[in-house]
Coordinates of C-alpha atoms in Angstrom, one line a residue:
A1 CA -51.8 -7.0 -1.7
S2 CA -51.7 -5.3 1.3
G3 CA -49.2 -2.9 2.1
S4 CA -48.7 -1.8 -1.6
Y5 CA -48.4 1.8 -2.5
V6 CA -47.4 3.9 -5.7
H7 CA -44.4 5.9 -6.3
Y8 CA -45.8 8.7 -8.4
R9 CA -44.8 12.4 -10.6
Y10 CA -46.9 15.2 -10.4
C11 CA -48.1 19.0 -11.8
G12 CA -50.1 21.2 -11.1
S13 CA -52.4 22.0 -8.1
A14 CA -54.6 19.3 -6.5
N15 CA -57.4 21.0 -5.9
R16 CA -58.1 21.1 -9.7
P17 CA -59.3 18.4 -12.2
V18 CA -57.6 15.7 -12.2
L19 CA -55.4 14.0 -16.0
L20 CA -53.9 10.7 -15.4
F21 CA -50.7 8.9 -16.8
L22 CA -49.9 5.3 -17.1
H23 CA -46.7 4.2 -18.5
G24 CA -45.7 0.8 -20.1
F25 CA -42.9 -1.5 -20.3
P26 CA -39.9 -0.5 -20.4
E27 CA -40.4 3.0 -19.6
A28 CA -41.9 4.4 -16.0
A29 CA -43.6 7.4 -15.2
F30 CA -41.1 9.8 -16.2
I31 CA -42.1 9.4 -19.6
W32 CA -44.7 11.5 -19.0
D33 CA -43.1 14.7 -17.8
D34 CA -43.3 17.1 -20.7
Y35 CA -47.1 15.8 -20.6
L36 CA -47.7 16.6 -16.6
E37 CA -45.3 20.1 -17.2
Y38 CA -47.8 21.2 -20.2
F39 CA -51.7 20.2 -19.0
S40 CA -50.6 21.8 -15.4
R41 CA -50.3 25.3 -17.2
E42 CA -53.4 27.3 -17.0
E43 CA -54.1 27.9 -20.5
N44 CA -53.5 23.8 -21.5
G45 CA -56.6 23.6 -18.7
G46 CA -54.7 23.5 -15.2
F47 CA -54.9 20.3 -14.5
F48 CA -53.7 18.6 -11.3
C49 CA -51.8 15.7 -13.6
L50 CA -50.5 12.6 -12.2
A51 CA -48.2 9.2 -13.5
P52 CA -47.8 6.8 -11.0
N53 CA -45.0 4.3 -11.3
L54 CA -46.8 0.7 -11.6
R55 CA -45.8 -2.0 -9.5
G56 CA -42.4 -3.6 -9.9
Y57 CA -41.3 0.3 -11.2
A58 CA -38.8 2.9 -9.7
G59 CA -39.7 3.3 -5.7
S60 CA -43.3 1.7 -6.1
Y61 CA -44.3 -1.7 -4.5
S62 CA -42.1 -4.2 -6.1
P63 CA -42.6 -7.6 -4.2
P64 CA -40.4 -10.3 -5.6
E65 CA -42.9 -13.0 -6.2
V66 CA -44.3 -13.6 -9.7
E67 CA -47.9 -13.8 -8.8
H68 CA -47.9 -10.5 -7.3
Y69 CA -47.6 -8.8 -10.6
R70 CA -51.6 -10.5 -12.0
Q71 CA -53.8 -8.1 -13.6
K72 CA -55.8 -7.9 -10.2
W73 CA -53.3 -6.7 -7.8
V74 CA -51.9 -3.8 -10.7
L75 CA -55.5 -2.8 -11.2
Q76 CA -56.1 -2.5 -7.5
D77 CA -52.8 -0.4 -6.9
I78 CA -54.3 2.2 -9.7
L79 CA -57.8 1.8 -8.5
D80 CA -56.5 3.0 -4.9
F81 CA -54.5 5.5 -6.0
I82 CA -57.2 7.1 -7.9
H83 CA -59.6 6.8 -4.6
S84 CA -56.8 8.6 -2.5
L85 CA -57.0 11.8 -4.8
S86 CA -60.8 12.1 -3.8
A87 CA -61.5 13.1 -7.5
K88 CA -63.2 11.9 -10.4
V89 CA -60.2 11.3 -13.9
A90 CA -61.1 13.8 -16.2
V91 CA -58.8 11.7 -18.7
L92 CA -56.8 8.6 -18.0
V93 CA -54.0 8.6 -20.8
A94 CA -52.4 4.9 -20.9
H95 CA -49.9 3.0 -23.0
D96 CA -48.7 -0.2 -23.2
W97 CA -48.9 -2.3 -19.8
G98 CA -50.7 0.6 -18.6
G99 CA -53.5 0.3 -21.0
A100 CA -54.0 -2.9 -19.8
V101 CA -54.3 -1.6 -16.7
A102 CA -57.2 1.1 -18.0
W103 CA -59.5 -1.5 -20.3
H104 CA -59.7 -3.0 -17.1
L105 CA -60.5 -0.1 -14.6
A106 CA -62.6 1.4 -17.4
N107 CA -64.9 -2.0 -17.5
Q108 CA -65.2 -2.2 -13.9
Y109 CA -64.7 1.2 -12.9
P110 CA -66.6 3.7 -15.6
S111 CA -67.9 6.1 -12.8
L112 CA -64.1 7.0 -11.8
L113 CA -63.5 8.1 -15.6
E114 CA -65.1 10.4 -17.9
H115 CA -62.8 10.1 -20.9
L116 CA -60.4 6.7 -21.6
L117 CA -57.5 7.8 -24.0
M118 CA -55.8 4.6 -25.5
I119 CA -52.1 4.8 -26.8
N120 CA -50.6 1.7 -28.9
S121 CA -52.4 -1.3 -26.1
P122 CA -54.6 -3.8 -27.3
H123 CA -58.2 -4.3 -25.6
P124 CA -57.9 -7.6 -23.8
G125 CA -60.3 -9.1 -26.0
L126 CA -59.3 -8.7 -29.2
F127 CA -55.7 -9.2 -28.2
L128 CA -56.9 -12.5 -27.1
K129 CA -58.2 -13.8 -29.8
A130 CA -55.4 -12.4 -31.9
L131 CA -53.1 -14.9 -30.1
Q132 CA -55.6 -17.6 -30.3
T133 CA -55.9 -17.8 -34.0
D134 CA -54.0 -14.8 -36.0
S135 CA -50.7 -16.6 -36.6
A136 CA -49.1 -13.0 -37.8
Q137 CA -49.7 -11.8 -34.3
Q138 CA -48.5 -14.8 -32.7
K139 CA -45.4 -14.5 -34.5
A140 CA -44.9 -10.2 -33.8
S141 CA -45.8 -11.4 -29.9
L142 CA -43.0 -14.1 -29.7
Y143 CA -41.1 -11.3 -27.6
M144 CA -43.7 -12.2 -24.9
N145 CA -42.0 -15.4 -24.1
F146 CA -38.5 -13.7 -24.4
L147 CA -39.2 -11.4 -21.9
S148 CA -40.6 -14.2 -19.5
R149 CA -37.6 -16.1 -19.5
P150 CA -35.4 -16.4 -16.1
D151 CA -32.3 -15.0 -17.9
A152 CA -33.9 -11.8 -19.6
P153 CA -32.6 -9.4 -16.7
Q154 CA -29.3 -11.0 -17.7
L155 CA -29.5 -11.1 -21.9
L156 CA -31.3 -7.3 -21.3
R157 CA -28.3 -5.8 -19.4
A158 CA -25.6 -7.1 -21.7
D159 CA -24.0 -4.6 -23.3
H160 CA -25.0 -1.7 -21.7
Y161 CA -28.4 -2.8 -22.1
R162 CA -28.2 -2.7 -26.1
R163 CA -30.8 -4.7 -26.7
A164 CA -33.5 -2.9 -24.5
L165 CA -32.2 -0.2 -26.2
N166 CA -33.1 -1.5 -29.4
M167 CA -36.5 -2.2 -28.0
L168 CA -37.1 1.9 -27.8
A169 CA -35.5 2.5 -31.0
A170 CA -34.2 -0.6 -33.8
S171 CA -31.9 1.9 -35.2
D172 CA -29.6 -0.7 -36.3
S173 CA -30.1 -3.8 -39.2
Q174 CA -32.2 -6.1 -37.0
A175 CA -34.1 -9.3 -38.1
S176 CA -37.6 -9.1 -38.7
D177 CA -38.2 -11.7 -36.0
S178 CA -36.1 -10.3 -33.3
V179 CA -37.0 -8.3 -29.9
E180 CA -35.8 -5.5 -31.0
A181 CA -37.3 -5.3 -34.4
Q182 CA -40.8 -6.3 -32.7
L183 CA -40.4 -3.5 -30.0
G184 CA -38.7 -0.7 -31.8
A185 CA -39.2 1.7 -34.2
S186 CA -38.5 0.9 -38.2
S187 CA -35.5 4.2 -38.1
A188 CA -33.6 5.6 -35.4
Q189 CA -35.7 8.1 -33.4
H190 CA -34.9 11.6 -33.0
W191 CA -36.7 11.3 -29.5
L192 CA -33.9 9.2 -27.7
T193 CA -31.7 11.5 -26.4
E194 CA -28.8 10.7 -24.3
D195 CA -30.3 12.2 -20.9
L196 CA -33.6 10.1 -22.0
I197 CA -31.1 6.8 -22.2
A198 CA -29.4 7.8 -19.0
Q199 CA -33.0 7.8 -17.6
Y200 CA -33.9 4.5 -18.3
R201 CA -30.2 2.9 -17.5
A202 CA -31.1 4.2 -14.0
L203 CA -34.2 3.1 -14.2
W204 CA -33.5 -0.8 -15.1
D205 CA -30.3 -0.5 -13.0
Q206 CA -33.3 -0.4 -10.1
S207 CA -35.9 -2.7 -11.5
L208 CA -35.5 -4.6 -14.5
P209 CA -36.2 -7.7 -12.9
T210 CA -39.6 -6.7 -11.2
M211 CA -40.8 -4.6 -14.2
L212 CA -40.6 -8.5 -16.6
H213 CA -42.6 -10.7 -14.0
Y214 CA -45.9 -8.9 -15.9
Y215 CA -44.3 -11.1 -18.6
T216 CA -44.1 -14.1 -16.8
A217 CA -47.3 -13.7 -15.1
T218 CA -49.2 -13.5 -17.5
P219 CA -51.4 -16.4 -19.0
V220 CA -51.7 -14.7 -22.4
R221 CA -48.4 -15.4 -24.4
P222 CA -48.0 -16.2 -28.1
P223 CA -48.0 -20.2 -28.4
V224 CA -45.0 -22.3 -29.6
N225 CA -46.4 -25.4 -29.8
A226 CA -49.7 -26.9 -30.1
E227 CA -50.0 -28.1 -26.7
A228 CA -49.2 -24.2 -25.2
L229 CA -52.0 -23.1 -28.4
A230 CA -54.8 -25.6 -27.1
E231 CA -53.9 -24.2 -23.6
L232 CA -54.7 -20.5 -24.5
Q233 CA -57.4 -21.2 -26.9
K234 CA -59.4 -22.6 -23.5
I235 CA -59.1 -18.7 -22.2
T236 CA -62.2 -17.2 -22.6
L237 CA -63.4 -13.9 -21.3
P238 CA -67.1 -13.2 -21.1
K239 CA -68.1 -10.0 -23.0
D240 CA -69.2 -8.1 -20.4
R241 CA -66.0 -8.0 -18.6
L242 CA -64.6 -6.3 -21.8
T243 CA -67.1 -4.1 -22.7
V244 CA -66.0 0.0 -21.9
D245 CA -68.8 2.7 -21.3
V246 CA -66.7 5.6 -21.1
P247 CA -65.7 7.4 -24.3
T248 CA -62.7 6.4 -25.7
T249 CA -59.9 7.5 -28.4
V250 CA -57.6 5.4 -29.6
I251 CA -54.0 6.5 -30.8
W252 CA -52.2 3.8 -33.0
G253 CA -48.7 4.1 -34.7
L254 CA -49.4 2.0 -37.8
L255 CA -45.5 1.1 -37.8
D256 CA -45.9 -0.8 -34.7
Q257 CA -44.2 -4.3 -35.2
A258 CA -45.1 -5.9 -32.1
L259 CA -48.9 -5.0 -31.6
L260 CA -50.4 -5.0 -35.4
A261 CA -53.5 -2.9 -35.9
K262 CA -55.8 -5.2 -38.2
G263 CA -56.4 -7.6 -35.7
L264 CA -55.9 -5.3 -32.5
L265 CA -58.3 -2.5 -34.1
D266 CA -60.5 -4.3 -36.5
G267 CA -63.8 -5.3 -34.4
L268 CA -63.0 -2.8 -31.1
E269 CA -66.3 -0.9 -32.0
D270 CA -68.0 -4.1 -30.7
Y271 CA -66.9 -3.4 -27.0
I272 CA -67.0 0.5 -27.2
P273 CA -69.7 2.4 -28.0
Q274 CA -68.2 5.5 -27.7
L275 CA -65.1 5.1 -29.8
T276 CA -62.9 7.5 -31.7
I277 CA -59.3 5.6 -33.9
H278 CA -56.9 7.7 -35.0
R279 CA -54.3 5.7 -36.8
L280 CA -50.6 7.3 -38.0
P281 CA -49.0 5.5 -40.6
H282 CA -45.6 7.2 -39.4
C283 CA -45.5 6.1 -35.7
S284 CA -44.0 3.2 -34.2
H285 CA -45.2 2.2 -30.5
W286 CA -43.6 4.7 -29.3
V287 CA -46.2 7.7 -30.3
S288 CA -46.2 9.5 -27.4
H289 CA -42.6 10.1 -27.9
E290 CA -42.8 10.4 -31.9
A291 CA -45.7 12.4 -32.3
P292 CA -46.2 14.4 -29.2
V293 CA -47.7 17.4 -30.6
F294 CA -50.5 15.2 -31.9
V295 CA -51.2 13.5 -28.8
K296 CA -51.5 16.7 -26.9
S297 CA -53.6 18.5 -29.8
I298 CA -56.2 15.1 -29.1
L299 CA -56.4 15.0 -25.3
S300 CA -56.8 18.8 -25.3
Q301 CA -59.6 18.0 -28.0
I302 CA -60.8 15.7 -25.6
I303 CA -60.8 18.1 -22.7
K304 CA -62.4 21.2 -24.6
N305 CA -65.0 18.7 -25.9
S306 CA -65.9 17.4 -22.2
R307 CA -66.3 21.2 -20.9

């Protein structure tokens, strides 16, 4: 939309090759701080590392209207941001909703990227198919309907954001079909420190209602009845809008209870000719937190191979 802008975090010199990091829900750019600092070091490539906050998050353009969170507007924000850098992106790293933007960016503007690194973010073609035909993924994605409820901000804010924090680390006993269990890890996570929790709460205090607009705005959500399924099955995505000609690496935590690996990884090669997949059996949706050494090693290998 006209007048949009993004707030971003960065490390390194602006005259160096670019690494770009896109966050998902319910996080923000700060989750990449360690990666920005690491890859800006000369011994790790000396990159200009940037992590913008998506529309609706923490200082970025946050219009109140739900329709302004459709994919085309969020994509345009990141496209404008990349153009402002006047440099090709060496690697675009993306997770969750940030990955939704990255898939479309790589499809429509492949010349802007050299490599795509995706972390537990479903390809739009496979995700739509899974929601249309796979009862397991339909059930696993029901949290999307919860997060699109008008009272979702109030429910998530209750008890000092108990539900929101449990999405990040479902350390207590949760029912398998609960929002917390679907989004959260299967056990307590050592990465969720008190300092990090404070950052999350500050983010949610500032931005939670507009962060949730992504779920309200998308037409692709799990059906709750036959009528909703019939409407979902009317949605089609032409294959030429789904193929990715950019070399792509996918890292997937197999303990992700919201995004099921089988339906969202099998067949991915049909859309991406240059594809590498790393399946991590002991990680959940939050791979960048749970296995930062592994993610950094994969990103370092991508950088090394591209030089």
